[in-house]
Structure formats: structure tokens, C-alpha cells
Amino acid sequence: MNTEKIAARRLSLEEVTKLGVKDRLFVSADTAELKLPDCYVPAFLTKSGEDFEGGPITARTVFQEEVSCLPDGENEAGIYVADENGSVTIEVLQSAGVVLDLTLFVPGADKGALTALYAAARQAFGADIVQIWRQGLKEVPDVKVDIFEEQVPRGRKGSDSPKRDRRASDTYPTRADFIEFSAGWKPVVEIHRPIVDDTPTI
């Protein structure tokens, strides 16, 4: 386990309510997943402290786990910030790296292309560092699609057709699962139809 000892200062509830979502803080690593009561982990508030309405403060750790605590609670580990003049020293759990969860589209991929891809990653980061724990390979059809977002209809039936905005054009499978759509809008995927400009020309 890789940790670092840093000088820190415990925050009061009033100080926490003055923090924003980009302010780095430290919360206890005694969570459902980590279970390390003597360590702390870097985290950020899930919403600005000025939006605090009472009850526990919720922070999301850099390991994507949400932690709730009462900063002033006597039985709580508390919330800390790094401070060279801080009165305490806390042990902070370090990150070993990241697990990439991404989708790669490799045109015309065969076993040789994938082997070359993995070899390039290992060459860049080290043969013992890049480890492939899980992979799912899926052939995809050569179909181009348009991705729209369509306003979710409200009110009476028979009203005007829902408004639609074109977001992207992509090869199937689409990026629709990864696009953040506007509130009240839903994704629509259709076979690509080239936009034809029928404006008369001179």
C-alpha cells in the first residue's frame, strides 16, 4: 500500500460550506470499498458548499466512491485540507494508476491489428504496467448513422411534431450512449441520410 504523510488541518462545518466543487480535500478511506480507517483519500464535494442545506456533506473520492460525513461530528473522521502549518499529520492513500474503460473502433481490425495496438501501449508505458484484465471484441456493421436529440413530447397528443436537433454522424455502434443529452430530450439514432442542399443556384 502506497501512502504519503502530509500536514493538514481539519475543517469546521462553516469552513466546508465555503468550499467549491473544485477544491481538493481529504476524507476518510474507511469506506465500503476501501475499509482503511487510518488513511485518507483525495476527494471533491459533489455540490458546492454554499448549496448545503443541513445534514451530512457528500464528497466523491478520486476513486469514484461517494462518502458522507458530518465535519463537526465527534465520532466522524472529519474533512481535512492540506496545510503546511496544520496541527495534524494525516496519511493519504496514493493512486496506483487508472483503469481505462473506453471503446476503441479499429477499422478492418484483425488479430494482427490488435496485437500491434497492445504492443504499442506496452512500449509506451512498460511491458509490466499495461495489463489487459478484460476485453470484449465485437464486429460492427459498416453502417453510418445520424444521432439526433428529440424533445420529449409534453401536453396533448396531436400537438406539433417534436423538435429535433442533429448532434453527430457516426459509424455504428454509435456514441449516443456517451453523449450528454439536454434535460427533457432523448437520443434518436437513424440511418444516415446525406443533407441535400436544394437551394436554387444561378
PDB file of C-alpha atoms in Angstrom:
ATOM      1  CA  MET A   1       0.000   0.000   0.000  1.00  0.00           C
ATOM      2  CA  ASN A   2       1.493   3.323  -1.067  1.00  0.00           C
ATOM      3  CA  THR A   3       0.744   6.279   1.226  1.00  0.00           C
ATOM      4  CA  GLU A   4       2.113   9.761   1.862  1.00  0.00           C
ATOM      5  CA  LYS A   5       2.095  11.690   5.116  1.00  0.00           C
ATOM      6  CA  ILE A   6       1.054  15.330   4.779  1.00  0.00           C
ATOM      7  CA  ALA A   7       0.464  18.226   7.162  1.00  0.00           C
ATOM      8  CA  ALA A   8      -3.237  19.025   7.266  1.00  0.00           C
ATOM      9  CA  ARG A   9      -5.947  20.943   9.053  1.00  0.00           C
ATOM     10  CA  ARG A  10      -9.429  19.734   9.945  1.00  0.00           C
ATOM     11  CA  LEU A  11     -12.237  21.913   8.630  1.00  0.00           C
ATOM     12  CA  SER A  12     -15.238  23.063  10.596  1.00  0.00           C
ATOM     13  CA  LEU A  13     -18.712  22.784   9.082  1.00  0.00           C
ATOM     14  CA  GLU A  14     -18.685  26.546   8.411  1.00  0.00           C
ATOM     15  CA  GLU A  15     -15.393  26.274   6.506  1.00  0.00           C
ATOM     16  CA  VAL A  16     -16.681  23.349   4.436  1.00  0.00           C
ATOM     17  CA  THR A  17     -19.723  25.354   3.334  1.00  0.00           C
ATOM     18  CA  LYS A  18     -17.350  27.891   1.772  1.00  0.00           C
ATOM     19  CA  LEU A  19     -15.701  25.304  -0.496  1.00  0.00           C
ATOM     20  CA  GLY A  20     -16.479  24.719  -4.170  1.00  0.00           C
ATOM     21  CA  VAL A  21     -16.583  21.504  -6.175  1.00  0.00           C
ATOM     22  CA  LYS A  22     -13.018  22.083  -7.443  1.00  0.00           C
ATOM     23  CA  ASP A  23     -11.422  22.445  -4.010  1.00  0.00           C
ATOM     24  CA  ARG A  24      -9.288  19.429  -3.122  1.00  0.00           C
ATOM     25  CA  LEU A  25      -9.921  17.944   0.300  1.00  0.00           C
ATOM     26  CA  PHE A  26      -9.284  14.680   2.138  1.00  0.00           C
ATOM     27  CA  VAL A  27     -11.864  12.296   3.578  1.00  0.00           C
ATOM     28  CA  SER A  28     -11.553   9.019   5.450  1.00  0.00           C
ATOM     29  CA  ALA A  29     -10.652   5.904   3.453  1.00  0.00           C
ATOM     30  CA  ASP A  30     -12.825   3.847   5.814  1.00  0.00           C
ATOM     31  CA  THR A  31     -15.414   3.311   3.068  1.00  0.00           C
ATOM     32  CA  ALA A  32     -17.466   0.349   1.903  1.00  0.00           C
ATOM     33  CA  GLU A  33     -14.887  -0.451  -0.761  1.00  0.00           C
ATOM     34  CA  LEU A  34     -11.544   0.511   0.812  1.00  0.00           C
ATOM     35  CA  LYS A  35     -12.038  -0.162   4.565  1.00  0.00           C
ATOM     36  CA  LEU A  36      -8.857   1.682   5.636  1.00  0.00           C
ATOM     37  CA  PRO A  37      -9.767   3.576   8.844  1.00  0.00           C
ATOM     38  CA  ASP A  38      -6.305   5.068   9.413  1.00  0.00           C
ATOM     39  CA  CYS A  39      -5.948   6.585   5.921  1.00  0.00           C
ATOM     40  CA  TYR A  40      -7.445   9.446   3.972  1.00  0.00           C
ATOM     41  CA  VAL A  41      -8.120   9.829   0.256  1.00  0.00           C
ATOM     42  CA  PRO A  42      -8.289  12.919  -2.010  1.00  0.00           C
ATOM     43  CA  ALA A  43     -11.863  13.980  -2.778  1.00  0.00           C
ATOM     44  CA  PHE A  44     -14.087  16.794  -4.026  1.00  0.00           C
ATOM     45  CA  LEU A  45     -17.531  17.950  -2.914  1.00  0.00           C
ATOM     46  CA  THR A  46     -20.375  16.647  -5.091  1.00  0.00           C
ATOM     47  CA  LYS A  47     -22.034  20.067  -4.899  1.00  0.00           C
ATOM     48  CA  SER A  48     -20.814  23.467  -3.837  1.00  0.00           C
ATOM     49  CA  GLY A  49     -20.707  24.038  -0.089  1.00  0.00           C
ATOM     50  CA  GLU A  50     -22.888  27.136  -0.442  1.00  0.00           C
ATOM     51  CA  ASP A  51     -25.710  24.808  -1.556  1.00  0.00           C
ATOM     52  CA  PHE A  52     -25.502  22.924   1.748  1.00  0.00           C
ATOM     53  CA  GLU A  53     -28.938  22.582   3.356  1.00  0.00           C
ATOM     54  CA  GLY A  54     -28.079  20.692   6.518  1.00  0.00           C
ATOM     55  CA  GLY A  55     -27.232  17.069   7.276  1.00  0.00           C
ATOM     56  CA  PRO A  56     -24.056  15.315   6.120  1.00  0.00           C
ATOM     57  CA  ILE A  57     -21.681  16.635   3.470  1.00  0.00           C
ATOM     58  CA  THR A  58     -21.172  14.343   0.455  1.00  0.00           C
ATOM     59  CA  ALA A  59     -17.832  14.129  -1.318  1.00  0.00           C
ATOM     60  CA  ARG A  60     -16.655  11.972  -4.235  1.00  0.00           C
ATOM     61  CA  THR A  61     -13.186  10.482  -3.892  1.00  0.00           C
ATOM     62  CA  VAL A  62     -10.710  10.308  -6.772  1.00  0.00           C
ATOM     63  CA  PHE A  63     -11.539   6.579  -6.778  1.00  0.00           C
ATOM     64  CA  GLN A  64     -15.179   7.465  -7.683  1.00  0.00           C
ATOM     65  CA  GLU A  65     -16.717   6.455  -4.367  1.00  0.00           C
ATOM     66  CA  GLU A  66     -19.143   8.787  -2.586  1.00  0.00           C
ATOM     67  CA  VAL A  67     -18.566   9.437   1.108  1.00  0.00           C
ATOM     68  CA  SER A  68     -20.909  11.254   3.504  1.00  0.00           C
ATOM     69  CA  CYS A  69     -19.893  12.693   6.852  1.00  0.00           C
ATOM     70  CA  LEU A  70     -20.648  15.435   9.360  1.00  0.00           C
ATOM     71  CA  PRO A  71     -17.486  17.596   9.558  1.00  0.00           C
ATOM     72  CA  ASP A  72     -18.226  18.634  13.157  1.00  0.00           C
ATOM     73  CA  GLY A  73     -19.319  15.166  14.284  1.00  0.00           C
ATOM     74  CA  GLU A  74     -17.279  13.903  17.244  1.00  0.00           C
ATOM     75  CA  ASN A  75     -17.476  10.330  16.007  1.00  0.00           C
ATOM     76  CA  GLU A  76     -16.689  11.259  12.398  1.00  0.00           C
ATOM     77  CA  ALA A  77     -13.237  11.173  10.804  1.00  0.00           C
ATOM     78  CA  GLY A  78     -13.797  14.701   9.522  1.00  0.00           C
ATOM     79  CA  ILE A  79     -12.735  16.602   6.405  1.00  0.00           C
ATOM     80  CA  TYR A  80      -9.187  17.894   6.021  1.00  0.00           C
ATOM     81  CA  VAL A  81      -7.261  20.172   3.671  1.00  0.00           C
ATOM     82  CA  ALA A  82      -3.506  20.258   3.133  1.00  0.00           C
ATOM     83  CA  ASP A  83      -1.883  22.968   5.247  1.00  0.00           C
ATOM     84  CA  GLU A  84       1.881  23.308   5.862  1.00  0.00           C
ATOM     85  CA  ASN A  85       1.082  24.903   9.217  1.00  0.00           C
ATOM     86  CA  GLY A  86      -1.579  22.322  10.036  1.00  0.00           C
ATOM     87  CA  SER A  87      -1.731  20.870  13.533  1.00  0.00           C
ATOM     88  CA  VAL A  88      -2.014  17.245  12.417  1.00  0.00           C
ATOM     89  CA  THR A  89      -0.346  14.838  10.020  1.00  0.00           C
ATOM     90  CA  ILE A  90      -2.581  12.506   8.029  1.00  0.00           C
ATOM     91  CA  GLU A  91      -1.696   9.512   5.907  1.00  0.00           C
ATOM     92  CA  VAL A  92      -3.042   9.826   2.367  1.00  0.00           C
ATOM     93  CA  LEU A  93      -3.554   6.818   0.105  1.00  0.00           C
ATOM     94  CA  GLN A  94      -1.866   7.271  -3.274  1.00  0.00           C
ATOM     95  CA  SER A  95      -3.260   6.258  -6.655  1.00  0.00           C
ATOM     96  CA  ALA A  96      -1.654   3.254  -8.345  1.00  0.00           C
ATOM     97  CA  GLY A  97      -2.904   4.363 -11.759  1.00  0.00           C
ATOM     98  CA  VAL A  98      -6.159   4.339 -13.662  1.00  0.00           C
ATOM     99  CA  VAL A  99      -8.295   1.669 -15.272  1.00  0.00           C
ATOM    100  CA  LEU A 100      -9.344   2.833 -18.726  1.00  0.00           C
ATOM    101  CA  ASP A 101     -12.889   1.920 -19.628  1.00  0.00           C
ATOM    102  CA  LEU A 102     -13.155   3.005 -23.235  1.00  0.00           C
ATOM    103  CA  THR A 103     -14.400   1.894 -26.610  1.00  0.00           C
ATOM    104  CA  LEU A 104     -11.925   1.670 -29.469  1.00  0.00           C
ATOM    105  CA  PHE A 105     -13.062   1.318 -33.057  1.00  0.00           C
ATOM    106  CA  VAL A 106     -10.256  -0.223 -35.115  1.00  0.00           C
ATOM    107  CA  PRO A 107     -11.195  -0.159 -38.842  1.00  0.00           C
ATOM    108  CA  GLY A 108     -10.732  -3.525 -40.513  1.00  0.00           C
ATOM    109  CA  ALA A 109      -9.268  -4.940 -37.298  1.00  0.00           C
ATOM    110  CA  ASP A 110      -7.871  -8.446 -37.247  1.00  0.00           C
ATOM    111  CA  LYS A 111      -5.728 -10.261 -34.699  1.00  0.00           C
ATOM    112  CA  GLY A 112      -2.582  -8.640 -36.076  1.00  0.00           C
ATOM    113  CA  ALA A 113      -4.014  -5.127 -35.647  1.00  0.00           C
ATOM    114  CA  LEU A 114      -4.983  -5.806 -32.030  1.00  0.00           C
ATOM    115  CA  THR A 115      -1.585  -7.327 -31.247  1.00  0.00           C
ATOM    116  CA  ALA A 116       0.089  -4.215 -32.686  1.00  0.00           C
ATOM    117  CA  LEU A 117      -2.218  -1.995 -30.595  1.00  0.00           C
ATOM    118  CA  TYR A 118      -1.334  -3.773 -27.341  1.00  0.00           C
ATOM    119  CA  ALA A 119       2.378  -3.816 -28.244  1.00  0.00           C
ATOM    120  CA  ALA A 120       2.326  -0.045 -28.814  1.00  0.00           C
ATOM    121  CA  ALA A 121       0.671   0.513 -25.401  1.00  0.00           C
ATOM    122  CA  ARG A 122       3.251  -1.652 -23.658  1.00  0.00           C
ATOM    123  CA  GLN A 123       6.083   0.121 -25.451  1.00  0.00           C
ATOM    124  CA  ALA A 124       4.751   3.486 -24.318  1.00  0.00           C
ATOM    125  CA  PHE A 125       4.084   2.569 -20.672  1.00  0.00           C
ATOM    126  CA  GLY A 126       6.168  -0.548 -19.949  1.00  0.00           C
ATOM    127  CA  ALA A 127       5.544  -4.228 -20.514  1.00  0.00           C
ATOM    128  CA  ASP A 128       4.759  -4.893 -16.850  1.00  0.00           C
ATOM    129  CA  ILE A 129       2.449  -1.905 -16.438  1.00  0.00           C
ATOM    130  CA  VAL A 130      -0.206  -2.270 -19.125  1.00  0.00           C
ATOM    131  CA  GLN A 131      -2.297  -5.275 -18.168  1.00  0.00           C
ATOM    132  CA  ILE A 132      -5.371  -6.380 -20.060  1.00  0.00           C
ATOM    133  CA  TRP A 133      -7.784  -7.776 -17.490  1.00  0.00           C
ATOM    134  CA  ARG A 134     -10.909  -7.876 -19.583  1.00  0.00           C
ATOM    135  CA  GLN A 135     -11.590  -7.374 -23.246  1.00  0.00           C
ATOM    136  CA  GLY A 136     -14.680  -7.771 -25.341  1.00  0.00           C
ATOM    137  CA  LEU A 137     -14.327  -7.875 -29.092  1.00  0.00           C
ATOM    138  CA  LYS A 138     -17.328  -7.237 -31.290  1.00  0.00           C
ATOM    139  CA  GLU A 139     -17.604  -6.994 -35.053  1.00  0.00           C
ATOM    140  CA  VAL A 140     -19.634  -3.980 -36.120  1.00  0.00           C
ATOM    141  CA  PRO A 141     -21.540  -3.442 -39.369  1.00  0.00           C
ATOM    142  CA  ASP A 142     -20.385  -0.750 -41.768  1.00  0.00           C
ATOM    143  CA  VAL A 143     -23.429   1.468 -41.319  1.00  0.00           C
ATOM    144  CA  LYS A 144     -23.353   5.226 -40.933  1.00  0.00           C
ATOM    145  CA  VAL A 145     -25.971   6.707 -38.628  1.00  0.00           C
ATOM    146  CA  ASP A 146     -27.185  10.146 -37.606  1.00  0.00           C
ATOM    147  CA  ILE A 147     -27.612  10.908 -33.918  1.00  0.00           C
ATOM    148  CA  PHE A 148     -30.337  13.393 -33.030  1.00  0.00           C
ATOM    149  CA  GLU A 149     -31.749  14.609 -29.768  1.00  0.00           C
ATOM    150  CA  GLU A 150     -35.513  14.932 -29.791  1.00  0.00           C
ATOM    151  CA  GLN A 151     -37.589  16.911 -27.339  1.00  0.00           C
ATOM    152  CA  VAL A 152     -39.690  14.662 -25.127  1.00  0.00           C
ATOM    153  CA  PRO A 153     -43.309  15.478 -26.045  1.00  0.00           C
ATOM    154  CA  ARG A 154     -45.446  17.090 -23.363  1.00  0.00           C
ATOM    155  CA  GLY A 155     -49.066  18.086 -23.216  1.00  0.00           C
ATOM    156  CA  ARG A 156     -51.824  16.894 -25.515  1.00  0.00           C
ATOM    157  CA  LYS A 157     -51.420  14.360 -28.247  1.00  0.00           C
ATOM    158  CA  GLY A 158     -51.686  15.683 -31.729  1.00  0.00           C
ATOM    159  CA  SER A 159     -49.572  18.724 -30.994  1.00  0.00           C
ATOM    160  CA  ASP A 160     -46.854  19.778 -33.384  1.00  0.00           C
ATOM    161  CA  SER A 161     -44.173  17.197 -34.103  1.00  0.00           C
ATOM    162  CA  PRO A 162     -41.370  17.230 -31.525  1.00  0.00           C
ATOM    163  CA  LYS A 163     -38.400  19.479 -32.099  1.00  0.00           C
ATOM    164  CA  ARG A 164     -35.223  17.692 -33.214  1.00  0.00           C
ATOM    165  CA  ASP A 165     -31.565  18.712 -33.284  1.00  0.00           C
ATOM    166  CA  ARG A 166     -28.801  16.812 -35.057  1.00  0.00           C
ATOM    167  CA  ARG A 167     -25.913  16.048 -32.708  1.00  0.00           C
ATOM    168  CA  ALA A 168     -23.491  13.864 -34.682  1.00  0.00           C
ATOM    169  CA  SER A 169     -22.902  11.471 -37.542  1.00  0.00           C
ATOM    170  CA  ASP A 170     -21.097   8.247 -36.692  1.00  0.00           C
ATOM    171  CA  THR A 171     -20.413   4.659 -37.680  1.00  0.00           C
ATOM    172  CA  TYR A 172     -22.470   2.074 -35.811  1.00  0.00           C
ATOM    173  CA  PRO A 173     -22.257   1.367 -32.869  1.00  0.00           C
ATOM    174  CA  THR A 174     -22.817   4.983 -32.020  1.00  0.00           C
ATOM    175  CA  ARG A 175     -21.582   7.450 -29.476  1.00  0.00           C
ATOM    176  CA  ALA A 176     -25.178   8.052 -28.390  1.00  0.00           C
ATOM    177  CA  ASP A 177     -24.543   6.200 -25.125  1.00  0.00           C
ATOM    178  CA  PHE A 178     -21.746   8.623 -24.287  1.00  0.00           C
ATOM    179  CA  ILE A 179     -23.322  11.924 -25.335  1.00  0.00           C
ATOM    180  CA  GLU A 180     -24.820  14.021 -22.547  1.00  0.00           C
ATOM    181  CA  PHE A 181     -28.238  14.987 -23.850  1.00  0.00           C
ATOM    182  CA  SER A 182     -30.130  18.066 -22.710  1.00  0.00           C
ATOM    183  CA  ALA A 183     -32.720  17.775 -19.960  1.00  0.00           C
ATOM    184  CA  GLY A 184     -36.100  16.915 -21.484  1.00  0.00           C
ATOM    185  CA  TRP A 185     -34.527  15.496 -24.659  1.00  0.00           C
ATOM    186  CA  LYS A 186     -33.935  11.890 -25.730  1.00  0.00           C
ATOM    187  CA  PRO A 187     -31.482  10.297 -28.188  1.00  0.00           C
ATOM    188  CA  VAL A 188     -32.703   9.196 -31.622  1.00  0.00           C
ATOM    189  CA  VAL A 189     -30.489   7.115 -33.947  1.00  0.00           C
ATOM    190  CA  GLU A 190     -31.345   6.832 -37.649  1.00  0.00           C
ATOM    191  CA  ILE A 191     -29.651   5.563 -40.790  1.00  0.00           C
ATOM    192  CA  HIS A 192     -27.543   8.401 -42.202  1.00  0.00           C
ATOM    193  CA  ARG A 193     -29.155  10.476 -44.911  1.00  0.00           C
ATOM    194  CA  PRO A 194     -26.821  12.986 -46.570  1.00  0.00           C
ATOM    195  CA  ILE A 195     -28.028  16.545 -46.249  1.00  0.00           C
ATOM    196  CA  VAL A 196     -29.046  17.732 -49.734  1.00  0.00           C
ATOM    197  CA  ASP A 197     -28.980  21.451 -50.362  1.00  0.00           C
ATOM    198  CA  ASP A 198     -31.775  22.121 -52.869  1.00  0.00           C
ATOM    199  CA  THR A 199     -31.282  25.903 -52.804  1.00  0.00           C
ATOM    200  CA  PRO A 200     -31.560  27.108 -56.402  1.00  0.00           C
ATOM    201  CA  THR A 201     -28.311  28.363 -57.893  1.00  0.00           C
ATOM    202  CA  ILE A 202     -27.762  30.905 -60.621  1.00  0.00           C
TER     203      ILE A 202
END
